[in-house]
């Protein structure tokens, strides 16, 4: 899930059925505009890594970016290693305050390593995305290969003097959490433990995850926060009604303060407005933190509750019902009140999306090995409408439309590859991992999310008042008691992993 | 270690310093001429797999060969899965009788899957080895990717009806044993357990394995079998002496029945004869089985003991000392007495090597990620002479000489890649694996070879009277009591893994 609806933007170019756009929006992306965050100090540098860790057809290497801070490092301390997700590295460094908070008490070095093909880690510079011979090197396995390479580099005794035998603790949230868990699982000789926050590690085809669970959880979060379902339902009906007439469309354009580029001009245009509203609700469920954040845009504390308050009781008439939905989008997209208009049609609002950086990266990953079935069923499952089931043919079509111009074809859409490589249903050899998930977070539906289970050295915890990787955020005066307990538990686990590593080294 | 000295053959073409040839000989190859073996019935077929499991630069697929026998399969039974090594698949099917013996009692399907780029699994047909763009796809990770793909295929319900939830038990010997262990470790959700026989999983740079341990163990095996070290030492001295004079060289040519192509003509030619003898001793240590085999050529039971008998006491003069070494090579290379001459100079005896199939495959793997430091120290470590230490510069040179004509360069020689990917010193997440090693087998020096250790579900056993993956062979009337016990233990472990899997499926 990201702030701007990238995939819909793509529709402009590839004439793709809009129903699939919904599926695609929901990337486990952890983007931030990071306007009012604490600032952390780090040194930015690059590390040369092979473009291909697992074949030898080319000797090409590229520069992988990393951030490092060794201010608190003392010999014997660990390396806290963030496994970068699908975005520019800055936002992960800025939104993972937990690592920064831990560094002084653990005498730790803190490193963030960028995921290849994102941010400034473009193996082929400006042409990294321009053809399949380049972009084909974007894969989860290769990213893990980069991280493994980086561990060797950080422990070479020069990069962090004294760290030759340091414990390495991986951290990640969302896709980064999947990477952190898999990094520990696939490279246990390099990684001593992992905090995998809100990682939908089982969101694969054939996993048995219901494809409509995401919106089910979104809806549950809103209902639990006091939202009146009838008000929402009436809102959608009102929108459909208004869309039928010229006057009605005019009314909507005015109520929703729609930008001239995204006016509702035909009855069917209502779908993009509905999509815009749906996204705002999905996103607020993800970032439903107890204090104001700017993670996906500026929001108040407990935004879902705020949104529900802004709706209130079912509208008395369709005007009021439409207005109630406007209250939601305006809360999400315009909490600070800076905006005078909304650009709701992603096909027309390109400029906004460009700011995101690498909008085709994650889509490419979902069109190769990271296929994540996602759709909505509508009533009673969720607040929205039926675009389920997720079908292979539909997804293929989307992928071909999106990437055929760079030489992609659907043979590269490997339905079961992610689950085959990483485990679609079980992680039998997992150890020294904390899987944390938030009950409020729609991504928890695909996570290793047993309620407060300890199995060997694998701990699964559900934060009842937790949204998307809340525990990775830095300490805050308004933190819930629950997140404090979870962070304390995670710290205890990390200390244990470090101690075990130190004992092995001594022995 | 293989029957014919492939690497020396390469010297002919690439003018490579002979001292490195020794290093290179010792591939953990499990070739067989399989003349007088039990015959097993299997169906040969092919499976289409992606050329690259971990990147998406190409959609190319190729045909991977497998053998299958489901005669004994009953629903609930396991799939016994041989992870093919660096050679044509037939010899593994024929020399892994243990799997065939197990099939009826376990109601098991038996499958053998070929390693890409060997046998009939050539992704680019005849040009598979002709340039780095093709051969670069030969890697251990990709082979494991093929095997994972094959598991999905065997469990699709069609290939082996009823096997959708079957337990999968991996088997392998030597490099195949490394693959079996890593297959379980990297894909524990697909593989329920592994028998990794004589697998030098820690034979990497930076593992701390002494680079001269191979010949140390060879020498120990000969000494323990009653060999007189002084006789061997005198033999080498005699050879050196004879090589100095024309008459002496003539004498050697006659005693060793050297083929006209491999006559000793100059003093320095003695090195290839010494190499030929050394190899025979190294090979006999590997296949030092209690009954006659034709695994690396026809040999009597306990060939090392036979060789020692054929030497006897130290020679009374240099003629007798030379003759004693001849007895060794003639035992190894000519036990059946068919040969009237020996072709000892690998640079001149090409035809013999061609029979091997894919002689550049394993060398390529050791020139990319599977770098295995190997050399000899001479007295007192071993029977031979000093060609240690193994050096990066020397190995680079060998690799460049061997592969630069296909576009290889030394950037592709990734010293630490194998250990980084698979674990050079520890396998922290290993479970459900039996590591068996033979005390008589020089490869045991790089194995997971704790003496009779049980750590969690990982069992390590050393066969005191065991050579190279003896336990994988089929039952034989002359089997040692020890190997019977080890196979029984392995069978118990396999039954336990199957039962655990069945319980998980029911649950």
Tab-separated table of N, CA, C and O in Angstrom, chain B residues 279-315:
chain	number	residue	atom	x	y	z
B	279	UNK	N	47.941	-40.419	-8.098
B	279	UNK	CA	46.501	-40.485	-8.325
B	279	UNK	C	45.941	-41.862	-8.066
B	279	UNK	O	44.823	-42.003	-7.574
B	280	UNK	N	46.706	-42.874	-8.420
B	280	UNK	CA	46.194	-44.226	-8.200
B	280	UNK	C	46.024	-44.478	-6.709
B	280	UNK	O	45.058	-45.108	-6.269
B	281	UNK	N	46.939	-43.946	-5.926
B	281	UNK	CA	46.852	-44.149	-4.480
B	281	UNK	C	45.693	-43.346	-3.886
B	281	UNK	O	44.936	-43.840	-3.043
B	282	UNK	N	45.570	-42.114	-4.344
B	282	UNK	CA	44.457	-41.290	-3.853
B	282	UNK	C	43.111	-41.932	-4.202
B	282	UNK	O	42.178	-41.961	-3.390
B	283	UNK	N	43.048	-42.464	-5.408
B	283	UNK	CA	41.775	-43.046	-5.849
B	283	UNK	C	41.446	-44.313	-5.073
B	283	UNK	O	40.302	-44.541	-4.675
B	284	UNK	N	42.450	-45.112	-4.822
B	284	UNK	CA	42.181	-46.354	-4.086
B	284	UNK	C	41.720	-46.059	-2.653
B	284	UNK	O	40.896	-46.788	-2.101
B	285	UNK	N	42.251	-44.989	-2.076
B	285	UNK	CA	41.783	-44.619	-0.735
B	285	UNK	C	40.293	-44.270	-0.778
B	285	UNK	O	39.531	-44.597	0.137
B	286	UNK	N	39.889	-43.644	-1.864
B	286	UNK	CA	38.482	-43.251	-1.990
B	286	UNK	C	37.552	-44.445	-2.128
B	286	UNK	O	36.446	-44.446	-1.588
B	287	UNK	N	37.987	-45.422	-2.882
B	287	UNK	CA	37.086	-46.550	-3.189
B	287	UNK	C	37.547	-47.822	-2.498
B	287	UNK	O	37.454	-48.922	-3.031
B	288	UNK	N	37.990	-47.635	-1.288
B	288	UNK	CA	38.544	-48.739	-0.518
B	288	UNK	C	37.408	-49.546	0.125
B	288	UNK	O	37.215	-49.529	1.335
B	289	UNK	N	36.664	-50.236	-0.726
B	289	UNK	CA	35.487	-50.987	-0.284
B	289	UNK	C	35.870	-52.436	0.004
B	289	UNK	O	36.837	-52.947	-0.551
B	290	UNK	N	35.085	-53.126	0.825
B	290	UNK	CA	35.479	-54.479	1.236
B	290	UNK	C	35.266	-55.553	0.180
B	290	UNK	O	35.660	-56.691	0.395
B	291	UNK	N	34.639	-55.210	-0.903
B	291	UNK	CA	34.391	-56.217	-1.948
B	291	UNK	C	34.758	-55.625	-3.298
B	291	UNK	O	34.854	-54.390	-3.432
B	292	UNK	N	34.955	-56.479	-4.277
B	292	UNK	CA	35.370	-55.960	-5.582
B	292	UNK	C	34.314	-55.009	-6.156
B	292	UNK	O	33.117	-55.272	-6.056
B	293	UNK	N	34.764	-53.907	-6.688
B	293	UNK	CA	33.847	-52.941	-7.311
B	293	UNK	C	34.414	-52.479	-8.639
B	293	UNK	O	35.594	-52.705	-8.945
B	294	UNK	N	33.570	-51.829	-9.388
B	294	UNK	CA	34.059	-51.227	-10.632
B	294	UNK	C	33.709	-49.751	-10.641
B	294	UNK	O	33.431	-49.161	-11.669
B	295	UNK	N	33.706	-49.156	-9.461
B	295	UNK	CA	33.246	-47.784	-9.319
B	295	UNK	C	34.159	-46.792	-10.037
B	295	UNK	O	33.710	-45.953	-10.808
B	296	UNK	N	35.418	-46.865	-9.767
B	296	UNK	CA	36.385	-46.039	-10.520
B	296	UNK	C	37.293	-46.943	-11.351
B	296	UNK	O	38.480	-46.711	-11.480
B	297	UNK	N	36.743	-47.979	-11.896
B	297	UNK	CA	37.563	-48.980	-12.563
B	297	UNK	C	37.503	-50.251	-11.725
B	297	UNK	O	37.101	-50.223	-10.560
B	298	UNK	N	37.888	-51.355	-12.310
B	298	UNK	CA	37.781	-52.633	-11.612
B	298	UNK	C	38.851	-52.768	-10.540
B	298	UNK	O	40.029	-52.542	-10.798
B	299	UNK	N	38.398	-53.125	-9.342
B	299	UNK	CA	39.328	-53.248	-8.219
B	299	UNK	C	38.924	-54.423	-7.339
B	299	UNK	O	37.746	-54.784	-7.287
B	300	UNK	N	39.903	-54.976	-6.647
B	300	UNK	CA	39.574	-56.043	-5.698
B	300	UNK	C	38.947	-55.439	-4.434
B	300	UNK	O	38.957	-54.214	-4.260
B	301	UNK	N	38.430	-56.275	-3.576
B	301	UNK	CA	38.003	-55.809	-2.268
B	301	UNK	C	39.205	-55.280	-1.499
B	301	UNK	O	40.349	-55.715	-1.723
B	302	UNK	N	38.980	-54.310	-0.600
B	302	UNK	CA	40.043	-53.663	0.177
B	302	UNK	C	41.288	-53.404	-0.678
B	302	UNK	O	42.377	-53.907	-0.391
B	303	UNK	N	41.137	-52.610	-1.711
B	303	UNK	CA	42.260	-52.396	-2.642
B	303	UNK	C	43.500	-51.791	-1.991
B	303	UNK	O	44.633	-52.073	-2.425
B	304	UNK	N	43.308	-50.948	-0.972
B	304	UNK	CA	44.488	-50.334	-0.349
B	304	UNK	C	45.343	-51.412	0.317
B	304	UNK	O	46.576	-51.417	0.188
B	305	UNK	N	44.678	-52.332	0.980
B	305	UNK	CA	45.404	-53.440	1.615
B	305	UNK	C	46.113	-54.274	0.549
B	305	UNK	O	47.282	-54.656	0.713
B	306	UNK	N	45.420	-54.501	-0.557
B	306	UNK	CA	46.027	-55.255	-1.660
B	306	UNK	C	47.256	-54.515	-2.187
B	306	UNK	O	48.281	-55.132	-2.488
B	307	UNK	N	47.115	-53.213	-2.310
B	307	UNK	CA	48.239	-52.419	-2.820
B	307	UNK	C	49.431	-52.540	-1.875
B	307	UNK	O	50.579	-52.716	-2.312
B	308	UNK	N	49.145	-52.459	-0.587
B	308	UNK	CA	50.242	-52.538	0.385
B	308	UNK	C	50.918	-53.901	0.333
B	308	UNK	O	52.141	-54.004	0.422
B	309	UNK	N	50.086	-54.917	0.184
B	309	UNK	CA	50.657	-56.263	0.058
B	309	UNK	C	51.577	-56.326	-1.155
B	309	UNK	O	52.649	-56.923	-1.115
B	310	UNK	N	51.142	-55.688	-2.243
B	310	UNK	CA	51.918	-55.770	-3.484
B	310	UNK	C	53.237	-55.011	-3.371
B	310	UNK	O	54.122	-55.175	-4.202
B	311	UNK	N	53.333	-54.157	-2.369
B	311	UNK	CA	54.591	-53.425	-2.164
B	311	UNK	C	55.539	-54.241	-1.295
B	311	UNK	O	56.678	-54.496	-1.652
B	312	UNK	N	55.034	-54.622	-0.161
B	312	UNK	CA	55.878	-55.408	0.753
B	312	UNK	C	56.903	-54.554	1.467
B	312	UNK	O	56.679	-53.375	1.748
B	313	UNK	N	58.049	-55.126	1.733
B	313	UNK	CA	59.124	-54.435	2.464
B	313	UNK	C	59.855	-53.469	1.541
B	313	UNK	O	59.741	-53.573	0.318
B	314	UNK	N	60.638	-52.548	2.124
B	314	UNK	CA	61.408	-51.618	1.290
B	314	UNK	C	62.276	-52.383	0.287
B	314	UNK	O	62.856	-53.422	0.619
B	315	UNK	N	62.309	-51.856	-0.926
B	315	UNK	CA	63.078	-52.526	-1.975
B	315	UNK	C	64.555	-52.626	-1.630
B	315	UNK	O	65.115	-51.743	-0.986
